Short mmCIF file of C-alpha atoms and ligand atoms in Angstrom, two decimals:
data_model
loop_
_atom_site.label_atom_id
_atom_site.label_comp_id
_atom_site.label_asym_id
_atom_site.label_seq_id
_atom_site.Cartn_x
_atom_site.Cartn_y
_atom_site.Cartn_z
CA MET A 28 23.36 -73.99 -277.62
CA ALA A 29 25.79 -72.32 -275.13
CA ILE A 30 28.37 -74.07 -273.00
CA PRO A 31 28.07 -72.67 -269.40
CA VAL A 32 31.14 -70.95 -267.91
CA PRO A 33 32.84 -72.95 -265.20
CA LEU A 34 32.86 -71.72 -261.70
CA PRO A 35 36.33 -70.67 -260.29
CA ARG A 36 36.61 -73.90 -258.25
CA VAL A 37 36.02 -75.90 -261.31
CA VAL A 38 38.54 -73.97 -263.38
CA LYS A 39 41.16 -74.59 -260.61
CA PHE A 40 40.13 -78.28 -260.54
CA GLU A 41 40.63 -78.76 -264.29
CA ASN A 42 43.94 -76.92 -264.12
CA ASP A 43 45.10 -79.21 -261.31
CA ALA A 44 44.72 -82.07 -263.93
CA TYR A 45 46.34 -84.85 -261.98
CA GLY A 46 45.73 -86.07 -258.41
CA MET A 47 46.65 -88.87 -256.05
CA PHE A 48 43.90 -91.10 -254.57
CA ILE A 49 44.68 -92.89 -251.33
CA HIS A 50 42.83 -95.83 -249.97
CA TRP A 51 43.97 -96.47 -246.40
CA GLY A 52 42.32 -97.86 -243.38
CA ILE A 53 42.29 -100.69 -240.85
CA TYR A 54 41.69 -103.14 -243.81
CA SER A 55 45.25 -102.25 -244.98
CA GLN A 56 46.52 -104.59 -242.16
CA LEU A 57 45.08 -107.53 -244.08
CA GLY A 58 46.63 -106.53 -247.35
CA GLN A 59 43.73 -107.78 -249.49
CA GLY A 60 41.95 -104.62 -250.51
CA GLU A 61 39.37 -102.49 -248.92
CA TRP A 62 36.36 -104.82 -249.64
CA ILE A 63 37.79 -107.83 -247.70
CA GLN A 64 35.43 -107.63 -244.74
CA HIS A 65 32.49 -107.77 -247.14
CA LEU A 66 33.77 -110.18 -249.75
CA LYS A 67 35.15 -112.78 -247.22
CA GLY A 68 32.06 -112.34 -245.00
CA ILE A 69 34.23 -111.57 -241.90
CA PRO A 70 31.74 -111.08 -239.02
CA MET A 71 31.81 -107.32 -238.02
CA ASP A 72 32.56 -108.17 -234.29
CA GLU A 73 35.64 -109.95 -235.43
CA TYR A 74 36.69 -107.37 -238.07
CA VAL A 75 36.44 -104.47 -235.69
CA LYS A 76 39.47 -105.95 -233.70
CA LEU A 77 41.64 -104.60 -236.44
CA LYS A 78 41.13 -101.18 -234.84
CA ASP A 79 43.07 -102.47 -231.84
CA SER A 80 46.21 -103.05 -233.91
CA PHE A 81 45.99 -100.02 -236.07
CA THR A 82 49.05 -97.88 -235.09
CA ALA A 83 49.59 -95.71 -238.17
CA ASP A 84 53.21 -95.70 -237.00
CA GLN A 85 54.64 -95.15 -240.49
CA PHE A 86 52.20 -92.45 -241.61
CA ASP A 87 54.07 -89.33 -242.55
CA ALA A 88 51.49 -87.03 -244.26
CA TYR A 89 53.98 -84.45 -245.35
CA LYS A 90 56.24 -87.14 -246.96
CA ILE A 91 53.23 -88.41 -248.88
CA ALA A 92 52.23 -84.95 -249.96
CA MET A 93 55.71 -84.28 -251.13
CA THR A 94 55.69 -87.62 -253.12
CA ALA A 95 52.52 -86.39 -254.75
CA LYS A 96 53.95 -83.02 -255.46
CA ASN A 97 57.17 -84.39 -256.96
CA ALA A 98 54.99 -86.66 -259.11
CA GLY A 99 53.30 -83.67 -260.73
CA MET A 100 50.09 -84.17 -258.76
CA LYS A 101 48.25 -81.14 -257.50
CA TYR A 102 45.70 -82.68 -255.11
CA ILE A 103 45.20 -85.75 -252.90
CA VAL A 104 41.93 -87.52 -252.22
CA LEU A 105 42.17 -89.59 -248.97
CA THR A 106 39.64 -91.99 -247.59
CA THR A 107 38.43 -90.27 -244.40
CA ARG A 108 35.93 -93.18 -244.05
CA HIS A 109 35.49 -96.17 -246.29
CA HIS A 110 32.68 -98.72 -246.56
CA ASP A 111 33.82 -100.58 -243.47
CA GLY A 112 32.81 -97.56 -241.39
CA PHE A 113 36.14 -96.85 -239.77
CA SER A 114 37.06 -93.09 -239.76
CA LEU A 115 40.64 -91.78 -240.05
CA TYR A 116 39.37 -88.57 -238.40
CA ASP A 117 38.30 -87.78 -234.87
CA THR A 118 34.52 -88.19 -235.22
CA ARG A 119 34.15 -86.02 -232.07
CA GLY A 120 31.78 -88.28 -230.33
CA LEU A 121 29.74 -89.50 -233.36
CA SER A 122 31.36 -92.96 -233.09
CA ASP A 123 34.26 -94.62 -231.34
CA PHE A 124 35.12 -96.64 -234.45
CA ASP A 125 37.75 -94.04 -235.42
CA ALA A 126 41.59 -93.44 -235.40
CA ILE A 127 41.37 -91.49 -232.04
CA HIS A 128 40.13 -94.73 -230.35
CA SER A 129 42.81 -96.98 -231.98
CA PRO A 130 46.41 -97.31 -230.75
CA ALA A 131 47.18 -94.60 -233.36
CA GLY A 132 45.40 -92.24 -230.99
CA ARG A 133 45.72 -89.39 -233.46
CA ASP A 134 43.46 -87.55 -235.83
CA LEU A 135 44.97 -88.69 -239.09
CA ILE A 136 43.00 -86.37 -241.19
CA ALA A 137 44.30 -83.40 -239.25
CA GLU A 138 47.83 -84.60 -240.09
CA PHE A 139 46.92 -85.21 -243.64
CA VAL A 140 45.53 -81.72 -244.05
CA ASP A 141 48.66 -80.14 -242.30
CA GLY A 142 51.01 -82.18 -244.56
CA CYS A 143 49.21 -81.10 -247.70
CA ARG A 144 49.28 -77.46 -246.75
CA LYS A 145 52.99 -77.58 -245.91
CA ALA A 146 53.70 -79.14 -249.22
CA GLY A 147 51.36 -76.75 -251.14
CA ILE A 148 48.98 -79.46 -252.39
CA THR A 149 45.18 -79.46 -252.01
CA PRO A 150 43.55 -81.97 -249.67
CA PHE A 151 40.32 -83.64 -250.77
CA PHE A 152 38.10 -85.83 -248.55
CA TYR A 153 36.84 -89.18 -249.86
CA HIS A 154 33.86 -90.20 -247.76
CA THR A 155 31.76 -93.29 -248.10
CA THR A 156 27.96 -92.92 -248.01
CA LEU A 157 27.33 -96.67 -247.47
CA ASP A 158 28.26 -98.26 -244.28
CA TRP A 159 28.73 -101.86 -243.25
CA TYR A 160 29.34 -101.00 -239.58
CA GLN A 161 26.40 -98.76 -238.65
CA PRO A 162 23.31 -100.98 -238.06
CA SER A 163 21.28 -97.89 -238.92
CA PHE A 164 22.34 -98.05 -242.54
CA ASN A 165 19.93 -100.97 -242.96
CA GLU A 166 17.60 -100.54 -240.00
CA ASP A 167 16.98 -96.85 -239.69
CA PHE A 168 18.04 -95.05 -242.83
CA ASP A 169 16.87 -91.54 -241.71
CA ALA A 170 18.95 -91.82 -238.53
CA TYR A 171 21.92 -93.08 -240.62
CA LEU A 172 21.67 -90.11 -243.06
CA GLU A 173 21.76 -87.77 -240.11
CA TYR A 174 24.86 -89.52 -238.76
CA LEU A 175 26.41 -89.19 -242.27
CA ARG A 176 25.56 -85.57 -242.52
CA ALA A 177 26.93 -84.84 -239.03
CA SER A 178 30.11 -86.62 -240.04
CA ILE A 179 30.48 -84.36 -243.01
CA GLU A 180 29.82 -81.40 -240.73
CA VAL A 181 32.78 -82.38 -238.58
CA LEU A 182 35.00 -82.66 -241.68
CA CYS A 183 33.69 -79.24 -242.89
CA THR A 184 34.42 -77.37 -239.61
CA HIS A 185 37.73 -78.67 -238.14
CA TYR A 186 40.16 -78.71 -240.95
CA GLY A 187 40.10 -75.37 -242.66
CA PRO A 188 39.19 -74.98 -246.34
CA VAL A 189 39.38 -78.24 -248.32
CA GLY A 190 39.56 -78.71 -251.95
CA GLY A 191 36.55 -80.94 -252.13
CA PHE A 192 34.40 -83.92 -251.00
CA TRP A 193 34.48 -87.10 -252.97
CA PHE A 194 31.53 -89.28 -252.16
CA ASP A 195 31.13 -92.90 -253.03
CA GLY A 196 28.36 -95.45 -252.22
CA ASN A 197 25.06 -94.09 -253.36
CA TRP A 198 25.03 -96.90 -255.96
CA SER A 199 24.41 -99.36 -253.07
CA LYS A 200 20.85 -98.05 -252.70
CA PRO A 201 20.03 -96.68 -256.12
CA ASP A 202 16.40 -96.10 -255.31
CA ALA A 203 16.78 -94.59 -251.92
CA ASP A 204 16.29 -90.89 -251.04
CA TRP A 205 19.69 -89.98 -249.89
CA LYS A 206 18.61 -86.45 -248.87
CA LEU A 207 21.37 -84.92 -251.00
CA ASP A 208 20.03 -81.43 -250.57
CA GLU A 209 20.81 -81.57 -246.96
CA LEU A 210 24.13 -83.33 -247.26
CA TYR A 211 25.37 -81.03 -250.07
CA GLY A 212 23.71 -78.02 -248.49
CA THR A 213 25.89 -78.59 -245.39
CA ILE A 214 29.01 -78.46 -247.50
CA ARG A 215 27.82 -75.32 -249.45
CA ARG A 216 27.09 -73.56 -246.17
CA LEU A 217 30.42 -74.31 -244.46
CA GLN A 218 32.90 -74.94 -247.33
CA PRO A 219 31.47 -72.82 -250.15
CA GLU A 220 34.61 -73.31 -252.35
CA ALA A 221 34.75 -77.05 -252.04
CA MET A 222 34.23 -79.26 -255.16
CA ILE A 223 31.47 -81.88 -254.66
CA ILE A 224 31.97 -85.15 -256.51
CA ASN A 225 29.84 -88.37 -256.26
CA ASN A 226 31.33 -91.45 -257.76
CA THR A 227 28.61 -93.06 -260.07
CA GLY A 228 30.54 -96.32 -260.09
CA LEU A 229 31.79 -98.83 -262.65
CA SER A 230 28.65 -99.14 -264.60
CA HIS A 231 27.50 -95.50 -264.86
CA LEU A 232 30.59 -93.68 -266.21
CA GLY A 233 30.27 -89.97 -266.67
CA GLU A 234 26.70 -89.87 -265.49
CA LEU A 235 25.35 -86.44 -264.37
CA GLY A 236 23.52 -86.31 -260.96
CA HIS A 237 22.45 -83.69 -258.38
CA PRO A 238 22.81 -80.12 -259.57
CA GLU A 239 25.32 -79.33 -256.81
CA LEU A 240 27.79 -81.79 -258.17
CA ASP A 241 30.92 -80.23 -259.80
CA SER A 242 32.38 -83.11 -261.64
CA VAL A 243 31.33 -86.51 -263.09
CA THR A 244 33.43 -89.66 -262.53
CA PHE A 245 34.86 -92.31 -264.81
CA GLU A 246 35.76 -95.21 -262.39
CA GLN A 247 38.46 -97.34 -263.99
CA GLY A 248 37.39 -96.29 -267.48
CA ARG A 249 38.91 -93.85 -269.96
CA PRO A 250 36.68 -90.76 -270.08
CA THR A 251 34.70 -89.89 -273.10
CA PRO A 252 34.08 -86.21 -274.17
CA LEU A 253 31.21 -84.52 -272.37
CA ASN A 254 28.66 -82.60 -274.32
CA ARG A 255 28.08 -79.50 -272.12
CA GLU A 256 25.82 -77.64 -274.54
CA GLY A 257 22.66 -76.60 -272.69
CA MET A 258 23.81 -77.94 -269.32
CA SER A 259 22.67 -75.69 -266.36
CA LYS A 260 26.25 -75.59 -265.12
CA TYR A 261 29.62 -76.62 -266.24
CA VAL A 262 30.76 -79.88 -264.69
CA ALA A 263 34.31 -81.12 -264.81
CA ALA A 264 35.24 -84.81 -265.45
CA GLU A 265 37.64 -87.18 -263.60
CA MET A 266 38.88 -90.66 -264.24
CA CYS A 267 40.03 -92.54 -261.12
CA GLN A 268 42.13 -95.59 -261.49
CA THR A 269 43.97 -98.17 -259.48
CA ILE A 270 47.83 -98.40 -260.03
CA ASN A 271 47.50 -102.24 -259.92
CA GLY A 272 44.18 -104.16 -259.41
CA HIS A 273 43.38 -102.86 -255.92
CA TRP A 274 42.44 -99.63 -254.25
CA GLY A 275 43.36 -100.60 -250.64
CA ILE A 276 46.78 -102.43 -250.58
CA GLY A 277 46.88 -105.93 -252.02
CA ASN A 278 50.02 -107.51 -250.67
CA HIS A 279 50.12 -110.07 -253.45
CA ASP A 280 48.83 -107.92 -256.32
CA PHE A 281 52.00 -107.96 -258.57
CA SER A 282 50.24 -106.50 -261.58
CA ASN A 283 51.29 -102.81 -261.32
CA LYS A 284 50.65 -100.70 -264.36
CA SER A 285 53.77 -99.60 -266.13
CA THR A 286 54.90 -95.94 -266.21
CA GLY A 287 54.24 -95.94 -269.98
CA GLU A 288 50.71 -96.98 -269.51
CA LEU A 289 50.10 -94.36 -266.76
CA ILE A 290 51.48 -91.62 -269.12
CA GLU A 291 49.16 -92.81 -271.79
CA ASN A 292 46.16 -92.85 -269.39
CA LEU A 293 47.12 -89.31 -268.19
CA CYS A 294 47.09 -88.14 -271.90
CA ALA A 295 43.87 -89.94 -272.61
CA CYS A 296 42.20 -87.95 -269.78
CA ARG A 297 43.71 -84.59 -270.82
CA LYS A 298 42.68 -85.30 -274.45
CA VAL A 299 39.00 -84.75 -273.37
CA GLY A 300 39.80 -82.18 -270.64
CA ALA A 301 39.39 -84.73 -267.77
CA ASN A 302 41.45 -85.05 -264.66
CA TYR A 303 43.35 -88.19 -263.75
CA LEU A 304 42.96 -89.47 -260.16
CA LEU A 305 45.60 -92.25 -259.67
CA ASN A 306 45.38 -94.39 -256.65
CA VAL A 307 47.99 -95.82 -254.21
CA GLY A 308 47.36 -98.16 -251.44
CA PRO A 309 49.65 -97.50 -248.35
CA THR A 310 50.83 -100.30 -246.11
CA ALA A 311 49.24 -101.00 -242.75
CA GLY A 312 51.56 -98.54 -241.16
CA GLY A 313 50.77 -95.82 -243.63
CA GLN A 314 53.61 -95.81 -246.16
CA ILE A 315 53.17 -95.76 -249.95
CA PRO A 316 54.69 -99.02 -251.26
CA LYS A 317 58.11 -98.36 -252.78
CA LEU A 318 57.33 -99.57 -256.27
CA GLN A 319 54.24 -97.31 -256.40
CA GLU A 320 56.21 -94.33 -255.17
CA ALA A 321 58.97 -94.94 -257.83
CA THR A 322 56.43 -95.40 -260.52
CA LEU A 323 54.82 -92.00 -259.72
CA GLU A 324 58.23 -90.43 -259.61
CA VAL A 325 58.99 -91.52 -263.23
CA VAL A 326 55.62 -90.21 -264.47
CA GLY A 327 56.49 -86.95 -262.74
CA ASP A 328 59.78 -86.76 -264.69
CA TRP A 329 57.74 -87.02 -267.92
CA ILE A 330 55.31 -84.34 -266.83
CA ARG A 331 58.11 -81.95 -266.02
CA LEU A 332 59.19 -82.07 -269.73
CA HIS A 333 55.69 -81.00 -270.75
CA ASN A 334 54.20 -78.96 -267.85
CA LYS A 335 52.19 -76.36 -269.71
CA PRO A 336 50.01 -78.54 -272.04
CA ILE A 337 49.41 -81.07 -269.36
CA TYR A 338 47.95 -78.64 -266.79
CA GLU A 339 46.67 -75.92 -269.05
CA GLY A 340 45.82 -77.53 -272.26
CA LYS A 341 42.24 -77.70 -273.29
CA PRO A 342 40.61 -79.92 -275.96
CA SER A 343 40.89 -78.43 -279.44
CA LEU A 344 39.09 -78.46 -282.79
CA ILE A 345 42.36 -79.68 -284.41
CA LYS A 346 42.18 -83.38 -284.80
CA GLY A 347 44.82 -85.95 -285.20
CA GLN A 348 44.68 -89.56 -286.42
CA GLY A 349 44.45 -92.57 -284.14
CA ASP A 350 45.45 -91.72 -280.61
CA ASN A 351 47.26 -88.57 -281.75
CA PHE A 352 45.47 -85.37 -280.64
CA ALA A 353 45.86 -81.62 -280.02
CA LEU A 354 45.36 -79.44 -276.98
CA GLU A 355 45.24 -75.66 -276.89
CA THR A 356 46.44 -73.19 -274.17
CA GLU A 357 44.99 -69.67 -273.53
CA ASP A 358 47.98 -68.01 -275.00
CA GLY A 359 46.86 -69.43 -278.46
CA ARG A 360 49.45 -72.25 -278.60
CA THR A 361 48.62 -75.71 -279.95
CA TYR A 362 50.34 -78.82 -278.72
CA LEU A 363 50.31 -82.05 -280.67
CA PHE A 364 50.43 -85.33 -278.71
CA ILE A 365 52.09 -88.08 -280.67
CA HIS A 366 51.92 -91.77 -279.72
CA ARG A 367 53.97 -94.77 -280.56
CA LEU A 368 57.07 -93.30 -282.04
CA SER A 369 60.20 -95.45 -282.28
CA ILE A 370 63.69 -94.90 -280.89
CA ASP A 371 66.26 -93.61 -283.43
CA GLY A 372 69.47 -95.43 -282.93
CA HIS A 373 71.76 -98.23 -283.96
CA ALA A 374 69.75 -101.16 -285.28
CA ASN A 375 71.53 -103.64 -282.99
CA VAL A 376 70.53 -101.86 -279.78
CA THR A 377 67.05 -100.33 -280.28
CA THR A 378 63.70 -101.63 -281.10
CA GLY A 379 60.56 -99.69 -281.82
CA ASP A 380 57.29 -100.16 -283.68
CA GLY A 381 58.38 -97.87 -286.51
CA GLY A 382 55.77 -95.09 -286.05
CA THR A 383 57.96 -92.30 -287.10
CA GLY A 384 57.23 -90.26 -290.29
CA PRO A 385 54.47 -88.00 -291.45
CA LYS A 386 51.68 -87.20 -288.96
CA ALA A 387 48.51 -85.45 -290.24
CA PHE A 388 46.30 -83.05 -288.28
CA THR A 389 43.13 -81.32 -289.63
CA GLY A 390 41.59 -78.00 -288.49
CA VAL A 391 44.82 -76.03 -288.36
CA HIS A 392 43.70 -72.70 -289.91
CA GLN A 393 46.13 -70.32 -288.28
CA GLU A 394 49.43 -69.35 -289.98
CA ILE A 395 52.32 -71.41 -288.54
CA SER A 396 56.05 -70.83 -288.71
CA SER A 397 57.37 -73.81 -286.81
CA VAL A 398 56.61 -77.24 -285.31
CA ARG A 399 59.12 -78.43 -282.74
CA TRP A 400 59.34 -81.12 -280.03
CA LEU A 401 58.75 -79.68 -276.61
CA ASP A 402 61.35 -81.85 -274.90
CA ASN A 403 64.44 -80.99 -277.05
CA ASN A 404 63.32 -78.14 -279.19
CA GLU A 405 64.07 -80.00 -282.46
CA GLU A 406 62.52 -78.25 -285.48
CA LEU A 407 60.42 -80.54 -287.59
CA SER A 408 59.70 -80.14 -291.22
CA PHE A 409 56.06 -79.71 -292.28
CA THR A 410 53.63 -78.89 -294.98
CA HIS A 411 50.58 -76.77 -294.20
CA ASP A 412 47.58 -75.43 -296.04
CA PRO A 413 45.76 -72.88 -293.78
CA GLN A 414 42.78 -72.91 -296.29
CA SER A 415 42.00 -76.63 -295.97
CA GLY A 416 43.49 -76.70 -292.39
CA LEU A 417 45.73 -79.72 -293.18
CA LEU A 418 49.02 -79.89 -291.33
CA CYS A 419 51.43 -82.65 -292.08
CA PHE A 420 54.74 -82.83 -290.13
CA GLN A 421 57.65 -85.18 -290.07
CA ALA A 422 57.69 -86.85 -286.60
CA THR A 423 61.19 -88.02 -285.78
CA GLY A 424 61.54 -90.84 -283.23
CA TYR A 425 63.08 -90.44 -279.78
CA PRO A 426 66.83 -89.87 -279.83
CA TYR A 427 68.67 -93.01 -278.67
CA GLY A 428 68.66 -92.94 -274.78
CA ASP A 429 65.12 -91.73 -274.53
CA ASN A 430 61.58 -93.28 -274.72
CA LEU A 431 59.05 -90.53 -273.98
CA VAL A 432 55.97 -92.93 -274.68
CA VAL A 433 54.03 -89.89 -275.82
CA ARG A 434 55.91 -86.99 -277.40
CA ILE A 435 54.62 -83.53 -277.61
CA ALA A 436 55.20 -80.97 -280.41
CA VAL A 437 54.33 -77.28 -280.17
CA ILE A 438 53.15 -75.30 -283.15
CA SER A 439 54.03 -71.63 -283.33
C1 GLC B 521 34.36 -98.34 -255.73
C2 GLC B 521 34.61 -99.16 -254.55
C3 GLC B 521 35.55 -98.61 -253.68
C4 GLC B 521 36.45 -97.56 -254.20
C5 GLC B 521 36.01 -96.68 -255.25
C6 GLC B 521 36.94 -95.78 -255.78
O1 GLC B 521 33.16 -97.88 -255.87
O2 GLC B 521 33.44 -99.56 -253.84
O3 GLC B 521 36.09 -99.49 -252.87
O4 GLC B 521 36.83 -96.78 -253.08
O5 GLC B 521 35.30 -97.44 -256.15
O6 GLC B 521 36.49 -95.19 -256.87
#
């Protein structure tokens, strides 16, 4: 059965490959994640007071967009409204629980979009569909859905073209009629090029949904390959992940993922053609925490050594062993991703797990004349039988002074 051809917006999304997720709101002042109101049972009339101390005085959207850009990210998904019901945008009369009515007194989504445009990065809007603040969510669901649709209409009409809408929360009422035709129809009418994504949550990874959706989600879980044969439309895939254990800032969350782990996660996504959406949780004032910023920068340095296969590489029929895998680009090149090599160097100063040596790939039927590392152009010796498709090349380790975590070879 045929695999459907992706729409241009989906092609662009897949080639964007790597994005920044940002969870930021009045909850950031408590520094205990975005679910704190709910999990600690803070009464809403007490919680709303956080609006009166929300100044956003450190929020510099252009600076954040440039951080993302230098990290190799091509899009940013920002929480325009999260489950606590507070909006970072001017809701234009729909509610006064928004940034305009806080001491910030600014439309932070307008700033976000401007900052992204200036930096040349695509803005996406995360929007909750569940709401702990609006009584209508539990008491008059139809009225609530109209409030939600009108909120999305505001976002569709005041900020120019956006990359997409990233919804989250339908899992809170799995049996409800969310009137998705109307919600998604509003977007298709006003923002025809926007991606529409709906997070299916931690326990429904990669699940398909409404026919308007352009991508499936893998929340906190490495993506598996999608079988698109016979689908009515080509959908992309995206894994979103926290950089530590929280989406909104956790002041005492000391368990940041290492740059090596993030590089491996990015590769695991690209292996199956999925995007990687990596989250940061800005401080109450709106700054990305320094350690998170620095971590992203280092991953960006790794990406710069390997640009082409990371953004343009597509899953290949050529297969490696273990975590090793191949991607192909449209110009017919094949890139081999090699994990767990060791550092070559003096025995007294380097350690490694000894993973150098022959690496086997199957399905390599084209004639090849060279295999070389992308980062330093070193030629690697190989044996190859185009008939059987078996390629075996000698993977050297990293030169002393480097540790690339995942090293990429190009076949030509
Ligand atoms: C979850 C959480 C939420 C977070 C989201 C990001 O569904 O409810 O707080 O925004 O995942 O993927």
